[in-house]
XYZ file of C-alpha atoms in Angstrom:
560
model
C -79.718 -9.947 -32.628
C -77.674 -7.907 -35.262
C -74.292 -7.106 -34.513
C -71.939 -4.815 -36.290
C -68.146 -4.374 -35.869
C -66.373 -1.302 -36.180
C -62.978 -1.853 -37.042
C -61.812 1.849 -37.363
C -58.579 3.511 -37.464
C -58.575 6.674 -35.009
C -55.990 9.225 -34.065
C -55.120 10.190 -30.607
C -56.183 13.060 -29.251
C -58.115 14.226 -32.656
C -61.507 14.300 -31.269
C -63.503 15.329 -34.308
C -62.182 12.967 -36.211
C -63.012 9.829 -34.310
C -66.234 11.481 -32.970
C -66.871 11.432 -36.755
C -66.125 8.222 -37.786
C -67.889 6.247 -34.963
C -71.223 8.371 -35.438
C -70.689 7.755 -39.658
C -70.795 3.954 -38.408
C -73.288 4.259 -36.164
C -75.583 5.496 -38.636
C -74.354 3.041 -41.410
C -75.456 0.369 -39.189
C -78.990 1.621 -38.097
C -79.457 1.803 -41.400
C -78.731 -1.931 -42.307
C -81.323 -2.497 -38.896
C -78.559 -2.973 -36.549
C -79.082 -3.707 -32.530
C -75.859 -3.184 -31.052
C -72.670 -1.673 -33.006
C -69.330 -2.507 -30.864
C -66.124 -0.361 -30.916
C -62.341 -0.651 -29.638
C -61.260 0.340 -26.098
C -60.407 3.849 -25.796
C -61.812 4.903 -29.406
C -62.957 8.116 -28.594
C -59.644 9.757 -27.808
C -57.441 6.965 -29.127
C -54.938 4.242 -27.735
C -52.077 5.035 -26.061
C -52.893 8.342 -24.886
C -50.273 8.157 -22.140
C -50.076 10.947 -20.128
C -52.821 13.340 -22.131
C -54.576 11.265 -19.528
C -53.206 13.966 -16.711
C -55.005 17.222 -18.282
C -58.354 17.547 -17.441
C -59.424 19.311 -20.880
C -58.275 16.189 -22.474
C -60.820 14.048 -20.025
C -63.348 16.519 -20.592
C -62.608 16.453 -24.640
C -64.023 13.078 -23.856
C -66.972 13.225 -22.394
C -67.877 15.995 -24.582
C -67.553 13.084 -27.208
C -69.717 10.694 -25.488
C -72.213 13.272 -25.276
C -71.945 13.987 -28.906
C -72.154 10.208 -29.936
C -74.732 9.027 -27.801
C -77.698 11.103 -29.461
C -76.948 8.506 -31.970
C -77.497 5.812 -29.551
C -81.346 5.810 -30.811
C -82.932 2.654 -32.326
C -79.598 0.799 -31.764
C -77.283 0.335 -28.854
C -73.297 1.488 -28.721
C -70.343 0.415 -27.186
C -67.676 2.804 -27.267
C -64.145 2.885 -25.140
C -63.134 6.156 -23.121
C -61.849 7.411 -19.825
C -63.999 7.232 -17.050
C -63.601 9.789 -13.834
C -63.469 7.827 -10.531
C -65.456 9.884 -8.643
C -66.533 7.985 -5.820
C -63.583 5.244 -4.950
C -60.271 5.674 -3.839
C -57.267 4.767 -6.283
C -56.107 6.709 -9.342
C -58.021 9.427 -11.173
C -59.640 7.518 -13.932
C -60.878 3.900 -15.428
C -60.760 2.707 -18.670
C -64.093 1.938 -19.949
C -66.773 1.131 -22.248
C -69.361 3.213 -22.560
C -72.877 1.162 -22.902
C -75.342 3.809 -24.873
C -78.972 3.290 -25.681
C -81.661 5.834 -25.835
C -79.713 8.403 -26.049
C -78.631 7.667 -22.772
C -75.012 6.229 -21.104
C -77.198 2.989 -19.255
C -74.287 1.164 -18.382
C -70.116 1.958 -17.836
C -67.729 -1.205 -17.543
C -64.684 -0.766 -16.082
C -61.706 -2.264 -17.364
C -60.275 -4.895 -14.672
C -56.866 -5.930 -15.705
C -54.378 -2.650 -16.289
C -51.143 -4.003 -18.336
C -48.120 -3.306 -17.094
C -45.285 -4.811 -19.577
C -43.703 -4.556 -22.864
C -45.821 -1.106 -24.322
C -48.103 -1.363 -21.989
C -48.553 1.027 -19.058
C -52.323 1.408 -17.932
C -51.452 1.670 -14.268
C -49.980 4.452 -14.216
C -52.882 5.705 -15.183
C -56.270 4.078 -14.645
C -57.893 2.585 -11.418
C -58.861 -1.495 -11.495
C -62.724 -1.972 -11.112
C -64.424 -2.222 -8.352
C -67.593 -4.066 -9.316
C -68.514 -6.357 -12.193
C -71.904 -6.437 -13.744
C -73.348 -6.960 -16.913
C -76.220 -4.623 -18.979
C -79.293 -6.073 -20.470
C -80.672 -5.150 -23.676
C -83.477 -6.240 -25.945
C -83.663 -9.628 -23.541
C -80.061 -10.274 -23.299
C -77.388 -10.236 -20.887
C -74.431 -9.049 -22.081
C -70.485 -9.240 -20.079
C -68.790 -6.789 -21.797
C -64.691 -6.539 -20.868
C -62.175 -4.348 -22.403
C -58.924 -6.318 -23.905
C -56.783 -7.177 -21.212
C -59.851 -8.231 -19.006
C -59.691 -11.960 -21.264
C -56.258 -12.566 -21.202
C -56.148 -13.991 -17.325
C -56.653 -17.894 -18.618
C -54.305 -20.201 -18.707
C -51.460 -22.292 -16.209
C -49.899 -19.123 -15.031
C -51.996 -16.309 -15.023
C -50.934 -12.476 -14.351
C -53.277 -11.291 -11.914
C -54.952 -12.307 -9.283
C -58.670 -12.017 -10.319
C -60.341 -13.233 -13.471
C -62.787 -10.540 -14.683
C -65.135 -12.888 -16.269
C -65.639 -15.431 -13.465
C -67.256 -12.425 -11.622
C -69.185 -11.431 -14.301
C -70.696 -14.939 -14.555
C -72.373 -15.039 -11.545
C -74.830 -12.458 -13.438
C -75.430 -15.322 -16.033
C -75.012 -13.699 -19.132
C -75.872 -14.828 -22.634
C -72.793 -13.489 -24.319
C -69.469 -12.084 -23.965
C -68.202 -8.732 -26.011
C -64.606 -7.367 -25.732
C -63.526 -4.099 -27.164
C -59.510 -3.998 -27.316
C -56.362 -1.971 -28.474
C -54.224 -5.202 -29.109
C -50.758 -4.384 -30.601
C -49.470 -6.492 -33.954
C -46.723 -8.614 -33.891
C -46.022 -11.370 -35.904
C -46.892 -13.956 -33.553
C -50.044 -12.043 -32.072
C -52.778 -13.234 -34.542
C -52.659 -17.268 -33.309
C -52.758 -15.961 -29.875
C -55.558 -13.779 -30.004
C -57.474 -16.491 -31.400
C -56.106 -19.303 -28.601
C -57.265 -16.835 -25.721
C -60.181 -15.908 -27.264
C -61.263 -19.858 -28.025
C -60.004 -20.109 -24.870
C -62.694 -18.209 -23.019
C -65.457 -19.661 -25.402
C -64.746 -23.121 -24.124
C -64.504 -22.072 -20.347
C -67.910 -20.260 -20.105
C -70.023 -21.376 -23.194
C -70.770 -17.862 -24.616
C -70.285 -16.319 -27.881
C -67.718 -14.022 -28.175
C -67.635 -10.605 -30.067
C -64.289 -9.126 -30.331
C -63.890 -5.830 -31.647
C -60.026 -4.813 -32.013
C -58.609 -1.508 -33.228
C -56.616 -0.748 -36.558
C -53.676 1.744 -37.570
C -50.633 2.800 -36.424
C -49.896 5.078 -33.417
C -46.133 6.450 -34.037
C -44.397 2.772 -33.219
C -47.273 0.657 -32.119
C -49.491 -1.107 -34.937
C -53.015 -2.772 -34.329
C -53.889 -4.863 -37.110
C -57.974 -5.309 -36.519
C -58.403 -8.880 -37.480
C -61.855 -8.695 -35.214
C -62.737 -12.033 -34.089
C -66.924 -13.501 -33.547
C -66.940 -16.772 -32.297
C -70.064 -18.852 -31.800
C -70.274 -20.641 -28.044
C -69.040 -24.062 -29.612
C -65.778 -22.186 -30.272
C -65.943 -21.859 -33.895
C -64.659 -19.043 -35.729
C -67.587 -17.504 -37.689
C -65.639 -14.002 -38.470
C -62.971 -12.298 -38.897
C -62.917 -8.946 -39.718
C -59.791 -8.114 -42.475
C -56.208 -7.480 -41.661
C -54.208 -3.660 -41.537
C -57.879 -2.216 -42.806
C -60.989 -0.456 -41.261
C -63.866 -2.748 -41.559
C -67.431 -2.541 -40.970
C -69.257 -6.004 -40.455
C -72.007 -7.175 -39.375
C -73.607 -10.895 -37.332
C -76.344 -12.494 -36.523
C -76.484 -13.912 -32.860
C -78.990 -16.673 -32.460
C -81.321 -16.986 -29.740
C -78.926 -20.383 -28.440
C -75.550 -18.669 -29.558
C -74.894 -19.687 -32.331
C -73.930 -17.263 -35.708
C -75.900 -17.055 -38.644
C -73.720 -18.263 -41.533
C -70.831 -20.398 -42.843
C -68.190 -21.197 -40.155
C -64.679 -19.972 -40.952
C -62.471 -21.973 -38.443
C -63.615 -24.827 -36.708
C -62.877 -25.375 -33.308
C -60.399 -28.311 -33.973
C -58.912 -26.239 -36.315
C -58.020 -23.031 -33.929
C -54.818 -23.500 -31.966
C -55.292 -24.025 -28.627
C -52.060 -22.846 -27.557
C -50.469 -19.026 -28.161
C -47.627 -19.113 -30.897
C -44.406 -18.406 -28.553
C -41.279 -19.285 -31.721
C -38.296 -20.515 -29.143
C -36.042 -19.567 -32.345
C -35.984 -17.465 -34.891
C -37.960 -18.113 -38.215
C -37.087 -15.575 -40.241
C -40.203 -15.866 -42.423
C -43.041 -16.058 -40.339
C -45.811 -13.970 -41.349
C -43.164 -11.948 -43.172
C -46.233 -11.068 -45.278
C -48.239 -9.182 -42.449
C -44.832 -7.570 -41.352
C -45.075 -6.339 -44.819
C -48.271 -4.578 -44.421
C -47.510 -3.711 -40.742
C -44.705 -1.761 -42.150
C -46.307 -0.339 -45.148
C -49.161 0.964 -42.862
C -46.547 2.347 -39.869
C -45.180 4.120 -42.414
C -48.524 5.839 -43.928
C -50.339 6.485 -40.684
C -47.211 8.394 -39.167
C -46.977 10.456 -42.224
C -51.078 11.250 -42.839
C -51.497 11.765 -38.622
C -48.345 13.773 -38.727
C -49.610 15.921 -41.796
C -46.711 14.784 -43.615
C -46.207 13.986 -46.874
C -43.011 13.638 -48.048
C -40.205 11.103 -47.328
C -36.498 11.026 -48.293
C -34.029 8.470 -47.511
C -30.085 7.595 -48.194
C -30.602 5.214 -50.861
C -26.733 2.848 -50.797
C -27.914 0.200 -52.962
C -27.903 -1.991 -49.997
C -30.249 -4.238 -48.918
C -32.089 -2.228 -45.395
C -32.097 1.090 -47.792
C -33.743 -1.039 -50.692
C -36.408 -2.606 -48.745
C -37.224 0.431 -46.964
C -37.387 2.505 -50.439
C -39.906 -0.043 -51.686
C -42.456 0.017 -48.507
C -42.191 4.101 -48.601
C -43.427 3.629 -52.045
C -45.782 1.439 -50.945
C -47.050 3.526 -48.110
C -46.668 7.450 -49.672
C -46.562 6.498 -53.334
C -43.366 6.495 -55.216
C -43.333 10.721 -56.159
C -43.416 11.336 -52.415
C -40.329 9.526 -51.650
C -37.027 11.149 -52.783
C -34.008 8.589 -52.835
C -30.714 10.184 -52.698
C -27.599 8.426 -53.494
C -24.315 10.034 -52.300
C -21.327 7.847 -53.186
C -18.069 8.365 -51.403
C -14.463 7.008 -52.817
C -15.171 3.989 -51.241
C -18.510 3.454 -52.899
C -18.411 0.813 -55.662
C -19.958 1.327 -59.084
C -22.119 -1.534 -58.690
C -23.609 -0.098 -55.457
C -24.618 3.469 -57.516
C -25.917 0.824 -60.387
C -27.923 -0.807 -58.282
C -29.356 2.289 -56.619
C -30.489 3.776 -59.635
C -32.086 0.693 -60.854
C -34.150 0.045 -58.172
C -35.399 3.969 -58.282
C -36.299 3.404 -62.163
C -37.945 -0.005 -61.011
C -40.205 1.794 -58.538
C -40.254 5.017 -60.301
C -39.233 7.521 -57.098
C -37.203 10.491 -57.859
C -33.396 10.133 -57.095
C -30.381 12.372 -56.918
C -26.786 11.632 -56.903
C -24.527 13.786 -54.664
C -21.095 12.331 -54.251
C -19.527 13.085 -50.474
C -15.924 12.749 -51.874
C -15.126 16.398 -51.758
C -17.083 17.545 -48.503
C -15.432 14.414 -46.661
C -11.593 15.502 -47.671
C -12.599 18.647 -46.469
C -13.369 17.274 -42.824
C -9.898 15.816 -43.276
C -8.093 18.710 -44.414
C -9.567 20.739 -41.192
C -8.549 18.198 -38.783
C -5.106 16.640 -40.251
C -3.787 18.903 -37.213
C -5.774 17.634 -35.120
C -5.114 13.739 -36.343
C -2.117 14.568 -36.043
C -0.916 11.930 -39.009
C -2.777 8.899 -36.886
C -3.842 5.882 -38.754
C -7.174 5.773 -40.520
C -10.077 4.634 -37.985
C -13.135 4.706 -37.080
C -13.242 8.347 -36.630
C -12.859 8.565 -40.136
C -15.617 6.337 -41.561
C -17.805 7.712 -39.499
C -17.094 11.211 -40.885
C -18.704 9.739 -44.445
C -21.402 8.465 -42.075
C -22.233 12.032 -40.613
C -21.817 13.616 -43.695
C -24.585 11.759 -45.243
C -26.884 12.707 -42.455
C -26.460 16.047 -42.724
C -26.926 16.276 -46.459
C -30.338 14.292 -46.093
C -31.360 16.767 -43.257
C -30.205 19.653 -45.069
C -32.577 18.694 -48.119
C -35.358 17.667 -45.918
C -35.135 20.948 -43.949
C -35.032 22.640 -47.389
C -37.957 21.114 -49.279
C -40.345 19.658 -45.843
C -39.272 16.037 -46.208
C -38.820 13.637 -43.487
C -36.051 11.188 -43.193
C -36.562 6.907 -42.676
C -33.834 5.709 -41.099
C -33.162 2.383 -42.305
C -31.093 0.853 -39.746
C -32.082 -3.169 -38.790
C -32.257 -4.505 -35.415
C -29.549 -6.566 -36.226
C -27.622 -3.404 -36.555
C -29.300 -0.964 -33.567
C -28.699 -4.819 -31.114
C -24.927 -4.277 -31.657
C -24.313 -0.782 -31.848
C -23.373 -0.822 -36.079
C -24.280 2.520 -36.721
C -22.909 5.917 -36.370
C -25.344 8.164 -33.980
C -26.043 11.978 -35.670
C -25.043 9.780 -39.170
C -26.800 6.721 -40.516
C -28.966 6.121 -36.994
C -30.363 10.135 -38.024
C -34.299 9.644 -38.779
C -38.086 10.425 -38.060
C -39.218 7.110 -38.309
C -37.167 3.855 -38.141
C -39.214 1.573 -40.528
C -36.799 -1.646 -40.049
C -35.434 -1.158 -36.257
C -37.402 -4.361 -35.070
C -36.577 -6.528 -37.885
C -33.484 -8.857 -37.598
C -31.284 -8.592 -40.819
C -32.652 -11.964 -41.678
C -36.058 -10.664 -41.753
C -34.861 -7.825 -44.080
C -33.823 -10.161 -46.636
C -37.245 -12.217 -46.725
C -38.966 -8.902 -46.320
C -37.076 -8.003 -50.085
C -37.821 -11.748 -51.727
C -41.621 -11.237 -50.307
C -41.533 -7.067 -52.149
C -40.202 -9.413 -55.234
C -43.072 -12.008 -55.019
C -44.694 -11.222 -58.222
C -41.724 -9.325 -60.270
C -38.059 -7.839 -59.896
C -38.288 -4.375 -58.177
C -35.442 -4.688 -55.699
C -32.686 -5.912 -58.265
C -31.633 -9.305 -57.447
C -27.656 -8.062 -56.844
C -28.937 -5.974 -53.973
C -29.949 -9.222 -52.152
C -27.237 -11.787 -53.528
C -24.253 -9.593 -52.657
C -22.099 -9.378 -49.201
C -23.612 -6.505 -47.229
C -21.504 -3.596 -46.504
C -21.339 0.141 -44.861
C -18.654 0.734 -48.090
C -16.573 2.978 -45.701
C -13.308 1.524 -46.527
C -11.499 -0.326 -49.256
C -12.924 -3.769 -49.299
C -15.554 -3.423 -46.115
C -17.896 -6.208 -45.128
C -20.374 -6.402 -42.450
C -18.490 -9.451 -41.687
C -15.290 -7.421 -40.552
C -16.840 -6.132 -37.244
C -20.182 -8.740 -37.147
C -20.883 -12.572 -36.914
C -22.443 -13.997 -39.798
C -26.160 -12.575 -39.662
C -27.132 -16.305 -39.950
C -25.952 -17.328 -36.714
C -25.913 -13.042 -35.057
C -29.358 -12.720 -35.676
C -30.539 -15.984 -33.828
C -28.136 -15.254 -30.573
C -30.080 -11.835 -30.821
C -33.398 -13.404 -30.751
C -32.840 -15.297 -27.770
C -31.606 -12.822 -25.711
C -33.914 -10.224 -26.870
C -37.007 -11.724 -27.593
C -36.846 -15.128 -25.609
C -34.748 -13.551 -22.572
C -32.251 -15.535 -22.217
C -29.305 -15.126 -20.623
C -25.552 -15.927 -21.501
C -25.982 -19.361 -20.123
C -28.926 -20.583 -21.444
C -28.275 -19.547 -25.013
C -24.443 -21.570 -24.288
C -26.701 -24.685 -23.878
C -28.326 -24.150 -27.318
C -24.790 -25.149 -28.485
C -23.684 -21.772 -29.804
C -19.728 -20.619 -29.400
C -19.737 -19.736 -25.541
C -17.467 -16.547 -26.994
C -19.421 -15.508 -29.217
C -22.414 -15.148 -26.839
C -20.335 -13.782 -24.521
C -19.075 -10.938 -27.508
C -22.710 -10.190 -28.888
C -24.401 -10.051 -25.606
C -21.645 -7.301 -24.549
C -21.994 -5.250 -27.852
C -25.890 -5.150 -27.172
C -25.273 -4.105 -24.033
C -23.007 -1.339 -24.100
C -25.087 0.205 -27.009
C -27.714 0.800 -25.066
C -27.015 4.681 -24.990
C -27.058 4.688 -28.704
C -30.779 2.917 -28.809
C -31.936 5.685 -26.326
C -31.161 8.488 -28.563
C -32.711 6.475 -31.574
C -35.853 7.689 -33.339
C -39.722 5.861 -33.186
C -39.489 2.170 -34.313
C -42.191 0.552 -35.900
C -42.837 -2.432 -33.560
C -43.695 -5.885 -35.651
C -42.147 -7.997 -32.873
C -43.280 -8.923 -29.366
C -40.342 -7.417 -28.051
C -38.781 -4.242 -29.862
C -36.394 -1.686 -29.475
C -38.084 1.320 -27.352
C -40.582 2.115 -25.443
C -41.410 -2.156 -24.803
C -37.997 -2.836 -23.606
C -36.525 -1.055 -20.649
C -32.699 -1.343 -20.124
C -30.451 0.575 -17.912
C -28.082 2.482 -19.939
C -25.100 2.840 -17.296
C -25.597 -1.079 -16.145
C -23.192 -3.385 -15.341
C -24.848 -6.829 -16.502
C -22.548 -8.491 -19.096
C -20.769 -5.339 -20.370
């Protein structure tokens, strides 16, 4: 039996254009004598939809798609994700599903079984459990097909209660196929493939997983399809941070035509959980994940050109070079606005790197427009010492310059604030934290500086003074990040236990960091929790990020 994977980048809500793309591969596949072509959960509208689920044009958008798609269905079978009414159960409105077409028909709906709940996940607010598990038959196969989540229930301490498969195995089936929406992050790929070898091992079926691909505002799926063979070896993957089209040849005893990729022995049998922070682990897909956040907000968006506050600091540098990456370098505008405080090696810099990766730049110095803030308020002031309030002005004055030019000429603005930064609250809101997208919110200043040595890989683009000098804001005489922050080398691993690892004060104590210090940094990441919530869309490369994954109470009380 031939099996394709469609590995396809869709946008939510945009109904022609996925109802296009999925009937394109449909046809692509009949045509290379295809018998089943498998797509990701929810393809038809898109993953998340959130609460587009609640209008009923949407749902019926959906089925109007189905219908549409499944006159394709002819000669070879489909499986396609989309919303399913629950018309005859009690429970919520709607399942997730996959769609089973052949003949031109729907033969067979599965109903997704497991409904996340944590991190970016929120399916239950939405979608109804199944009810009843059963598998479809085709061309003398038995097919279980589940939908992501539905293979994740293995292991010593499971999250539900029920374990799709097992139920589905009392049907006997000859193979397993899984359409998902699975998020990137930079551990994800290992565990993907330990769950999924996981499941090949328990029941002794091949397993076709088809994953989606692009970016959806913050969230990124990466593809990286999976086929395994029923002994558990890898015979596929489909590429990562691209669409894909790719076809396999199931054997009559479950086996794939073709050289193995991974062999069993070789897959991790455990997911990849870091208990500190490495700094350059698969800084090289964070790359891409970033690069392709970037693009797919601007193309789905229908925008097209970026501008940024370029410092000649490190985050502004980095972020310069992925926009380049992602828009090409005459789409992104860098603009450089020195105050009295600046240093000439900081403007230097700046430019260089904007001749390096060939983006148009402008200078506007702030000097003037920020005296004039002073001028207005010396009564105010009231001849009290230089503060915050005053750096802060510089801050603000940037932001409105860079919204003033992209309100002028249709640009939108990347912040370029690190998670470092956005944990503790260094940042000015309505100044530097202004932005449409946040390309480097979920990556620990570490993270920033191996994202700059991995741009510089081949050749200098970022020049090598932006990453060997101290880091500043430049808002005073002298000013290091140092003055108000821990070393980043020992910040930015407190950080990652408390955010990522959840740790509390105690536990990251016993790791034999300064018990004041933890207690210091886990305050300033608390208290700046009202700054986060009026932050822009991060693009999430981490399994816990700033946003819509993590849920703290602004007004609470814990360890402020």
């Amino acid at each position: 039996m031939k099996i394709f994977l469609a590995q396809q980048n869709y946008h939510i809500g945009n109904f022609e254009s996925n109802t296009q793309k999925i009937i394109c591969a449909i046809e692509e596949a009949k045509q290379q004598g295809g018998d089943i072509i498998v797509f990701s959960e929810l393809c038809v509208c898109g993953y998340p939809p959130r609460d587009f689920l609640e209008f009923d044009d949407f749902i019926n958008k959906c089925y109007a798609a189905i219908d549409a798609i499944k006159v394709y269905a002819d000669g070879i079978a489909v499986i396609v994700g989309a919303p399913d009414r629950n018309t005859i159960k009690e429970g919520k409105d709607l399942f997730n599903a996959a769609y089973f077409l052949n003949n031109k028909q729907v033969q067979h709906i599965a109903h997704k079984t497991l409904l996340p709940t944590y991190d970016v996940f929120d399916e239950y607010r939405y979608f109804e459990p199944a009810y009843e598990w059963d598998i479809v038959e085709y061309k003398g196969k038995k097919i279980a097909i589940t939908i992501c989540e539905d293979i994740w229930n293995l292991g010593n301490n499971p999250l539900y209660r029920i374990c799709p498969m097992d139920k589905l195995m009392e049907h006997h089936p000859d193979m397993m196929i899984n359409i998902s929406a699975s998020p990137f992050d930079y551990t994800h790929e290992q565990d993907r493939m330990a769950i999924i070898k996981a499941n090949v091992l328990k029941y002794k079926l091949p397993m076709f997983y088809c994953n989606a691909v692009g970016s959806q505002t913050e969230i990124v799926f990466d593809g990286a399809s999976l086929v395994f063979d029923k002994a558990a070896n890898l015979c596929g993957q489909l590429p990562l941070f691209e669409t894909s089209l790719e076809s396999f040849m199931l054997q009559d005893d479950g086996m794939i035509d073709g050289a193995v990729v991974k062999y069993a022995a070789e897959i991790p049998d455990k997911e990849l959980n870091p208990v500190v922070l490495d700094e350059r682990l698969n800084i090289g897909h964070i790359h891409d994940a970033l690069v392709m956040g970037i693009r797919d907000y601007f193309s789905k968006m229908n925008f097209s050109k970026a501008i940024l506050g370029s410092s000649g600091g490190i985050d502004s540098a980095v972020v310069l070079a992925l926009a380049c990456s992602a828009l090409g370098a005459e789409n992104v505008r860098a603009i450089l606005m020195p105050s009295q405080y600046s240093t000439n090696h900081s403007v230097d810099d700046a430019e260089q790197l904007s001749k390096n990766l060939g983006n148009p730049y402008d200078i506007v110095p702030i000097k003037n427009i920020y005296e004039s803030f002073l001028t207005e308020l010396k009564p105010i002031f009231n001849e009290l010492p230089f503060s915050l309030a005053e750096e802060n002005i510089q801050s603000r004055t940037r932001g409105n310059l860079l919204m003033a030019i992209a309100n002028k000429f249709g640009y939108i603005l990347l912040n370029t604030s690190n998670k470092s930064e956005l944990a503790t609250g260094y940042g000015t809101l309505y100044g530097d934290m202004a932005g449409g997208i946040g390309v480097l919110g979920d990556c620990y200043k570490l993270q920033v500086y191996a994202l700059a040595k991995y741009i510089n890989r081949d050749k200098e683009i970022i020049p090598n003074n932006i990453i060997t000098k101290a880091p500043s804001a430049e808002l005073r005489p002298g000013q290091k990040d140092s003055d108000s922050l821990p070393d980043y080398s020992i910040l930015d691993k407190i950080l990652y236990q408390y955010i990522e690892c959840r740790q509390g004060p105690a536990a990251i104590k016993a790791q034999g960091f300064d018990a004041a210090l933890v207690d210091r940094v886990l305050k300033m990441v608390n208290v700046n929790e009202y700054k986060r919530n009026q932050f822009c869309p991060i693009i999430r490369v981490s399994p816990k990020a700033f946003g819509v994954g993590r849920r703290v109470p602004i007004v609470g009380k814990y360890l402020s």
